[in-house]
Amino acid sequence: MNRRIVEEMELIDLVHFYSTAIDAKEWTALNRVFTPDCRIIYRSGTQSGDGVAPMRVFETCDEIIDAIAPLHDHLEASLHHMTNIVIRFEDEDRAVGRTYGRILLIHSTHPGGPAYQSAGIYDDRFVRTAQGWRIAERTWTRLYAEGNDRILEKPQTD
């Protein structure tokens, strides 16, 4: 099989592994997705990103794990669906990719409502490392959201 096809499949698998790790709450598995010094940007806005300020920026893999684990640990479930993955190689050790994402977060007894969903685009910069392909930079641009936007806040218990 053509080596480039194999590498493309490895990158697609990496994108899916990210969503599986998040949904399974296997936070340390994200070290197999991102470089230690990765940069991750979350923003809301338009596909082109024109004039859209980031909602949140993370500068390391540990920083993203420390931020998202407590936001997801109280959820009953999350489903990160990844589709329409397109990969383009820049050279032997670098590639870029674009993925459509749809995210469903579920907490059936949350006071603000049981679910929140969003849809958007992941733009990734992949690099080959000694451990294999990793994401060095990721930008999530949320294009749509509905439901309980406070679901990531752990409900207060009395």
XYZ file of N, CA, C and O in Angstrom:
632
model
N 0.855 -1.186 0.000
C 0.000 0.000 0.000
C 0.894 1.240 0.000
O 1.933 1.262 0.638
N 0.472 2.251 -0.696
C 1.184 3.515 -0.768
C 1.409 4.072 0.645
O 0.483 4.172 1.440
N 2.655 4.450 0.955
C 2.997 4.958 2.288
C 2.173 6.182 2.670
O 1.757 6.348 3.810
N 1.918 7.069 1.726
C 1.157 8.289 2.006
C -0.278 7.955 2.431
O -0.834 8.595 3.316
N -0.857 6.943 1.815
C -2.209 6.508 2.204
C -2.198 5.973 3.629
O -3.091 6.274 4.426
N -1.181 5.197 3.972
C -1.052 4.668 5.333
C -0.924 5.816 6.333
O -1.583 5.824 7.379
N -0.103 6.805 6.018
C 0.066 7.945 6.916
C -1.219 8.754 7.053
O -1.552 9.235 8.134
N -1.942 8.911 5.966
C -3.223 9.617 6.035
C -4.186 8.869 6.963
O -4.880 9.484 7.777
N -4.212 7.553 6.858
C -5.070 6.756 7.739
C -4.625 6.885 9.201
O -5.458 6.923 10.102
N -3.319 6.995 9.437
C -2.820 7.192 10.797
C -3.311 8.521 11.365
O -3.691 8.607 12.536
N -3.316 9.554 10.537
C -3.780 10.866 11.000
C -5.285 10.869 11.249
O -5.759 11.447 12.235
N -6.031 10.234 10.386
C -7.483 10.114 10.594
C -7.750 9.344 11.883
O -8.609 9.722 12.695
N -6.994 8.271 12.118
C -7.129 7.493 13.344
C -6.812 8.355 14.570
O -7.472 8.244 15.607
N -5.813 9.222 14.459
C -5.453 10.113 15.559
C -6.612 11.048 15.902
O -6.917 11.268 17.080
N -7.285 11.572 14.893
C -8.447 12.444 15.113
C -9.549 11.673 15.837
O -10.149 12.170 16.800
N -9.797 10.444 15.412
C -10.826 9.633 16.070
C -10.400 9.202 17.472
O -11.233 9.135 18.385
N -9.107 8.927 17.650
C -8.614 8.550 18.972
C -8.832 9.687 19.968
O -9.179 9.443 21.130
N -8.648 10.924 19.526
C -8.916 12.092 20.387
C -10.349 12.052 20.902
O -10.595 12.162 22.105
N -11.306 11.891 19.998
C -12.708 11.915 20.420
C -13.031 10.739 21.327
O -13.776 10.886 22.303
N -12.463 9.576 21.055
C -12.696 8.409 21.907
C -12.102 8.618 23.294
O -12.722 8.275 24.304
N -10.906 9.188 23.372
C -10.271 9.452 24.670
C -11.099 10.435 25.493
O -11.309 10.224 26.694
N -11.588 11.499 24.859
C -12.421 12.479 25.565
C -13.690 11.805 26.086
O -14.055 11.945 27.254
N -14.375 11.078 25.218
C -15.648 10.465 25.602
C -15.483 9.388 26.668
O -16.375 9.179 27.491
N -14.322 8.711 26.678
C -14.047 7.683 27.689
C -13.420 8.277 28.953
O -13.163 7.562 29.918
N -13.184 9.582 28.941
C -12.558 10.289 30.059
C -11.184 9.708 30.379
O -10.774 9.637 31.527
N -10.470 9.322 29.348
C -9.105 8.816 29.493
C -8.140 9.968 29.219
O -7.529 10.074 28.151
N -7.999 10.825 30.209
C -7.309 12.095 30.024
C -5.844 11.913 29.677
O -5.312 12.639 28.824
N -5.158 10.969 30.290
C -3.738 10.802 29.985
C -3.521 10.296 28.558
O -2.430 10.467 28.008
N -4.531 9.695 27.949
C -4.414 9.245 26.553
C -4.205 10.425 25.607
O -3.691 10.245 24.501
N -4.574 11.621 26.032
C -4.382 12.795 25.179
C -2.900 13.074 24.940
O -2.543 13.748 23.975
N -2.027 12.530 25.795
C -0.588 12.644 25.551
C -0.175 11.884 24.297
O 0.897 12.134 23.760
N -1.008 10.960 23.834
C -0.736 10.242 22.589
C -1.367 10.943 21.390
O -1.232 10.485 20.262
N -2.070 12.036 21.630
C -2.712 12.812 20.564
C -1.932 14.092 20.283
O -1.686 14.438 19.127
N -1.544 14.796 21.337
C -0.933 16.114 21.207
C 0.557 16.083 21.555
O 0.997 15.276 22.370
N 1.316 17.013 20.958
C 2.691 17.217 21.393
C 2.643 17.857 22.782
O 1.646 18.523 23.125
N 3.693 17.687 23.588
C 3.678 18.305 24.926
C 3.489 19.817 24.877
O 2.858 20.399 25.755
N 4.021 20.470 23.835
C 3.936 21.927 23.717
C 2.887 22.380 22.706
O 3.006 23.442 22.102
N 1.850 21.589 22.562
C 0.807 21.918 21.586
C 0.127 23.245 21.927
O 0.170 23.705 23.068
N -0.480 23.813 20.935
C -1.273 25.038 21.115
C -2.687 24.721 20.669
O -2.901 24.255 19.543
N -3.665 24.969 21.550
C -5.056 24.647 21.254
C -5.888 25.897 21.482
O -5.817 26.523 22.548
N -6.659 26.245 20.470
C -7.465 27.462 20.509
C -8.929 27.079 20.351
O -9.288 26.351 19.426
N -9.759 27.565 21.263
C -11.208 27.415 21.144
C -11.781 28.780 20.829
O -11.464 29.767 21.492
N -12.636 28.833 19.796
C -13.275 30.098 19.453
C -14.673 29.829 18.922
O -15.016 28.717 18.546
N -15.433 30.885 18.875
C -16.787 30.806 18.358
C -16.901 31.821 17.247
O -16.394 32.930 17.378
N -17.525 31.443 16.145
C -17.654 32.431 15.095
C -17.925 31.892 13.724
O -18.803 31.076 13.547
N -17.121 32.335 12.778
C -17.357 32.036 11.375
C -16.323 31.052 10.851
O -15.256 30.887 11.429
N -16.636 30.400 9.748
C -15.728 29.441 9.153
C -14.383 30.063 8.795
O -13.339 29.458 8.952
N -14.396 31.280 8.327
C -13.143 31.935 7.939
C -12.360 32.423 9.149
O -11.162 32.636 9.064
N -13.046 32.616 10.282
C -12.374 33.082 11.490
C -12.074 34.563 11.495
O -11.428 35.056 12.410
N -12.536 35.288 10.504
C -12.264 36.719 10.422
C -12.835 37.452 11.633
O -14.021 37.347 11.943
N -11.973 38.185 12.307
C -12.416 39.029 13.411
C -12.928 38.286 14.622
O -13.614 38.861 15.450
N -12.591 37.006 14.750
C -13.084 36.218 15.872
C -11.980 36.062 16.906
O -10.933 35.498 16.617
N -12.218 36.591 18.092
C -11.240 36.454 19.166
C -11.400 35.080 19.809
O -12.512 34.581 19.958
N -10.285 34.440 20.190
C -10.383 33.136 20.857
C -11.136 33.231 22.173
O -11.021 34.221 22.895
N -11.926 32.181 22.478
C -12.591 32.088 23.772
C -11.612 31.592 24.823
O -11.691 31.956 25.978
N -10.681 30.731 24.380
C -9.715 30.122 25.293
C -8.522 29.621 24.496
O -8.691 29.080 23.406
N -7.320 29.792 25.034
C -6.100 29.309 24.389
C -5.302 28.508 25.415
O -5.126 28.948 26.555
N -4.837 27.338 25.002
C -4.001 26.478 25.834
C -2.653 26.326 25.147
O -2.594 26.179 23.929
N -1.573 26.294 25.930
C -0.224 26.259 25.368
C 0.507 24.940 25.578
O 1.617 24.779 25.084
N -0.095 23.989 26.305
C 0.533 22.680 26.498
C -0.545 21.610 26.583
O -1.711 21.904 26.878
N -0.126 20.370 26.393
C -1.056 19.249 26.530
C -1.533 19.138 27.982
O -2.721 18.916 28.231
N -0.627 19.297 28.932
C -1.024 19.227 30.345
C -2.048 20.296 30.691
O -2.987 20.054 31.461
N -1.892 21.470 30.114
C -2.838 22.563 30.374
C -4.236 22.210 29.866
O -5.227 22.464 30.548
N -4.324 21.605 28.692
C -5.640 21.230 28.171
C -6.256 20.125 29.012
O -7.448 20.148 29.321
N -5.446 19.146 29.431
C -5.974 18.066 30.278
C -6.483 18.640 31.591
O -7.589 18.310 32.043
N -5.689 19.503 32.224
C -6.086 20.110 33.499
C -7.365 20.929 33.377
O -8.141 21.041 34.326
N -7.601 21.503 32.203
C -8.798 22.331 32.004
C -10.034 21.502 31.667
O -11.125 21.771 32.183
N -9.904 20.500 30.793
C -11.114 19.807 30.332
C -11.548 18.654 31.223
O -12.736 18.343 31.270
N -10.623 18.034 31.949
C -11.020 16.908 32.800
C -12.094 17.303 33.818
O -13.138 16.639 33.887
N -11.913 18.368 34.591
C -12.957 18.711 35.558
C -14.266 19.182 34.915
O -15.324 19.103 35.537
N -14.201 19.638 33.674
C -15.422 20.062 32.989
C -16.247 18.866 32.508
O -17.461 18.977 32.358
N -15.588 17.740 32.248
C -16.278 16.568 31.716
C -16.537 15.472 32.754
O -17.412 14.636 32.546
N -15.783 15.461 33.843
C -15.869 14.337 34.782
C -17.264 14.134 35.368
O -17.641 13.004 35.652
N -18.036 15.182 35.549
C -19.375 15.038 36.131
C -20.437 14.673 35.090
O -21.564 14.343 35.448
N -20.109 14.715 33.812
C -21.084 14.392 32.767
C -21.370 12.892 32.740
O -20.494 12.078 32.997
N -22.604 12.550 32.421
C -22.950 11.136 32.249
C -22.341 10.596 30.966
O -21.946 9.434 30.900
N -22.295 11.434 29.954
C -21.737 11.001 28.676
C -21.389 12.216 27.834
O -21.936 13.303 28.024
N -20.479 11.973 26.913
C -20.216 12.949 25.862
C -19.952 12.155 24.593
O -19.459 11.026 24.641
N -20.343 12.738 23.478
C -20.151 12.096 22.181
C -19.532 13.117 21.236
O -20.174 14.099 20.877
N -18.292 12.886 20.882
C -17.580 13.750 19.941
C -17.559 13.029 18.594
O -16.836 12.052 18.424
N -18.374 13.478 17.666
C -18.461 12.879 16.335
C -17.554 13.647 15.386
O -17.662 14.865 15.272
N -16.671 12.937 14.691
C -15.737 13.556 13.756
C -16.043 13.055 12.346
O -16.125 11.845 12.125
N -16.209 13.981 11.412
C -16.540 13.603 10.032
C -15.795 14.495 9.049
O -15.166 15.483 9.429
N -15.914 14.159 7.772
C -15.386 14.968 6.672
C -13.915 15.344 6.894
O -13.514 16.489 6.682
N -13.116 14.384 7.317
C -11.708 14.635 7.606
C -10.929 14.727 6.294
O -10.982 13.824 5.473
N -10.240 15.853 6.123
C -9.418 16.074 4.936
C -7.995 16.363 5.420
O -7.782 17.237 6.265
N -7.034 15.614 4.872
C -5.628 15.748 5.249
C -4.829 16.217 4.031
O -5.045 15.744 2.919
N -3.888 17.137 4.261
C -2.972 17.572 3.195
C -1.560 17.585 3.773
O -1.304 18.221 4.793
N -0.654 16.873 3.138
C 0.731 16.808 3.598
C 1.504 18.013 3.083
O 1.423 18.355 1.908
N 2.256 18.638 3.983
C 3.108 19.763 3.616
C 4.507 19.277 3.232
O 5.146 19.853 2.370
N 4.977 18.258 3.930
C 6.254 17.614 3.621
C 6.254 16.256 4.319
O 5.208 15.788 4.752
N 7.403 15.647 4.469
C 7.484 14.301 5.050
C 7.050 14.242 6.514
O 6.611 13.200 6.986
N 7.199 15.352 7.229
C 6.961 15.353 8.671
C 5.884 16.320 9.143
O 5.715 16.504 10.346
N 5.178 16.939 8.209
C 4.144 17.904 8.591
C 2.925 17.753 7.693
O 3.051 17.521 6.481
N 1.744 17.925 8.312
C 0.493 17.867 7.563
C -0.509 18.793 8.238
O -0.344 19.182 9.397
N -1.529 19.162 7.491
C -2.639 19.924 8.042
C -3.923 19.146 7.773
O -3.996 18.358 6.826
N -4.893 19.367 8.617
C -6.162 18.678 8.439
C -7.321 19.532 8.878
O -7.176 20.457 9.683
N -8.470 19.214 8.314
C -9.722 19.875 8.692
C -10.750 18.782 8.937
O -10.890 17.859 8.145
N -11.468 18.917 10.048
C -12.464 17.935 10.459
C -13.724 18.653 10.913
O -13.639 19.646 11.641
N -14.874 18.160 10.478
C -16.134 18.667 11.004
C -16.432 17.912 12.296
O -16.250 16.689 12.366
N -16.859 18.643 13.306
C -17.163 18.017 14.593
C -18.555 18.376 15.079
O -19.024 19.492 14.868
N -19.179 17.403 15.708
C -20.462 17.622 16.375
C -20.335 17.004 17.756
O -19.968 15.842 17.890
N -20.631 17.779 18.773
C -20.407 17.361 20.148
C -21.727 17.394 20.908
O -22.456 18.385 20.860
N -21.997 16.299 21.614
C -23.178 16.197 22.470
C -22.702 15.914 23.887
O -21.946 14.961 24.108
N -23.116 16.745 24.832
C -22.776 16.581 26.242
C -24.059 16.295 27.006
O -25.059 16.998 26.822
N -24.025 15.282 27.877
C -25.246 14.819 28.545
C -25.058 14.763 30.053
O -24.084 14.184 30.557
N -26.013 15.369 30.774
C -26.097 15.278 32.232
C -27.587 15.381 32.552
O -28.143 16.477 32.664
N -28.237 14.247 32.703
C -29.707 14.199 32.748
C -30.329 14.954 33.911
O -31.482 15.378 33.818
N -29.595 15.158 35.004
C -30.188 15.849 36.157
C -29.637 17.265 36.342
O -29.864 17.877 37.384
N -28.940 17.777 35.349
C -28.384 19.130 35.479
C -29.534 20.135 35.555
O -30.475 20.067 34.768
N -29.489 21.063 36.511
C -30.607 22.005 36.667
C -30.902 22.866 35.444
O -32.030 23.299 35.245
N -29.912 23.106 34.599
C -30.128 23.939 33.420
C -30.657 23.181 32.218
O -30.948 23.772 31.188
N -30.780 21.863 32.340
C -31.238 21.039 31.226
C -30.286 19.887 30.975
O -29.113 19.945 31.354
N -30.770 18.835 30.335
C -30.002 17.595 30.242
C -28.937 17.527 29.149
O -28.139 16.586 29.138
N -28.910 18.474 28.226
C -27.988 18.305 27.099
C -27.540 19.644 26.516
O -28.232 20.666 26.635
N -26.387 19.575 25.902
C -25.835 20.692 25.150
C -25.169 20.089 23.922
O -24.511 19.048 24.009
N -25.355 20.717 22.788
C -24.660 20.246 21.596
C -24.101 21.424 20.823
O -24.633 22.532 20.868
N -22.998 21.138 20.156
C -22.386 22.160 19.326
C -21.810 21.496 18.080
O -21.600 20.287 18.045
N -21.585 22.306 17.084
C -20.997 21.813 15.838
C -20.009 22.858 15.362
O -20.185 24.058 15.580
N -18.954 22.369 14.717
C -17.945 23.293 14.230
C -16.861 22.584 13.463
O -17.049 21.463 12.973
N -15.716 23.241 13.404
C -14.606 22.764 12.586
C -13.337 22.723 13.418
O -13.014 23.671 14.142
N -12.623 21.599 13.309
C -11.284 21.461 13.873
C -10.278 21.666 12.740
O -10.348 20.986 11.721
N -9.356 22.595 12.915
C -8.231 22.776 11.995
C -6.972 22.361 12.746
O -6.674 22.912 13.813
N -6.267 21.371 12.211
C -5.123 20.785 12.897
C -3.837 20.948 12.109
O -3.844 20.929 10.877
N -2.725 21.060 12.849
C -1.375 20.973 12.292
C -0.745 19.747 12.938
O -0.598 19.690 14.153
N -0.416 18.780 12.113
C 0.187 17.529 12.572
C 1.693 17.572 12.359
O 2.163 18.131 11.363
N 2.432 16.942 13.274
C 3.875 16.782 13.108
C 4.249 15.338 13.424
O 3.644 14.703 14.283
N 5.249 14.856 12.710
C 5.768 13.522 13.002
C 6.790 13.664 14.130
O 7.695 14.500 14.064
N 6.646 12.863 15.170
C 7.581 12.847 16.290
C 8.210 11.460 16.379
O 7.824 10.552 15.637
N 9.131 11.295 17.317
C 9.741 9.974 17.529
C 8.694 8.959 17.985
O 8.860 7.759 17.780
N 7.599 9.425 18.572
C 6.520 8.549 19.030
C 5.421 8.355 17.981
O 4.445 7.667 18.224
N 5.546 8.994 16.839
C 4.524 8.920 15.794
C 3.905 10.286 15.561
O 4.380 11.307 16.069
N 2.842 10.315 14.775
C 2.164 11.575 14.467
C 1.471 12.119 15.705
O 0.876 11.374 16.483
N 1.531 13.440 15.855
C 0.855 14.138 16.948
C 0.278 15.447 16.400
O 0.732 15.973 15.390
N -0.694 15.989 17.119
C -1.245 17.300 16.791
C -0.427 18.346 17.541
O -0.344 18.308 18.770
N 0.179 19.267 16.794
C 0.982 20.337 17.381
C 0.149 21.598 17.613
O 0.439 22.390 18.514
N -0.881 21.770 16.777
C -1.769 22.928 16.929
C -3.165 22.535 16.475
O -3.328 21.872 15.449
N -4.145 22.961 17.264
C -5.543 22.676 16.931
C -6.371 23.910 17.217
O -6.221 24.556 18.259
N -7.244 24.242 16.272
C -8.207 25.318 16.478
C -9.603 24.743 16.296
O -9.903 24.132 15.271
N -10.440 24.907 17.318
C -11.842 24.526 17.250
C -12.632 25.802 17.044
O -12.541 26.738 17.843
N -13.391 25.875 15.963
C -14.265 27.014 15.705
C -15.693 26.531 15.795
O -16.161 25.759 14.954
N -16.369 26.949 16.842
C -17.766 26.557 17.049
C -18.651 27.420 16.161
O -18.613 28.641 16.209
N -19.435 26.755 15.331
C -20.323 27.464 14.405
C -21.777 27.430 14.842
O -22.592 28.225 14.377
N -22.107 26.486 15.725
C -23.500 26.288 16.134
C -23.509 25.717 17.547
O -22.665 24.899 17.899
N -24.484 26.136 18.341
C -24.664 25.575 19.679
C -26.114 25.735 20.097
O -26.775 26.705 19.732
N -26.584 24.747 20.858
C -27.926 24.853 21.433
C -27.998 23.991 22.678
O -27.222 23.064 22.864
N -28.939 24.338 23.537
C -29.136 23.572 24.758
C -28.544 24.279 25.969
O -28.312 25.484 25.952
N -28.285 23.512 26.997
C -27.795 24.021 28.266
C -26.308 24.358 28.163
O -25.457 23.497 28.336
N -26.005 25.624 27.927
C -24.607 26.022 27.759
C -23.844 26.075 29.076
O -22.658 26.373 29.107
N -24.506 25.746 30.177
C -23.846 25.704 31.482
C -23.607 24.260 31.949
O -23.224 24.021 33.074
N -23.794 23.307 31.037
C -23.696 21.895 31.403
C -22.287 21.495 31.846
O -22.106 20.542 32.599
N -21.263 22.241 31.415
C -19.905 21.932 31.820
C -19.611 22.401 33.251
O -18.589 22.044 33.820
N -20.540 23.156 33.817
C -20.392 23.581 35.218
C -20.979 22.484 36.094
O -22.130 22.082 35.937
N -20.181 21.989 37.014
C -20.644 20.943 37.915
C -21.765 21.503 38.794
O -21.582 22.526 39.440
N -22.927 20.825 38.810
C -24.036 21.320 39.649
C -23.648 21.281 41.130
O -22.945 20.380 41.576
N -24.125 22.267 41.856
C -23.905 22.308 43.298
C -24.833 21.307 43.980
O -26.007 21.220 43.642
N -24.292 20.540 44.896
C -25.123 19.589 45.645
C -25.209 20.048 47.079
O -24.276 20.622 47.647
N -26.375 19.839 47.667
C -26.578 20.260 49.078
C -26.474 19.079 49.999
O -26.715 17.976 49.699
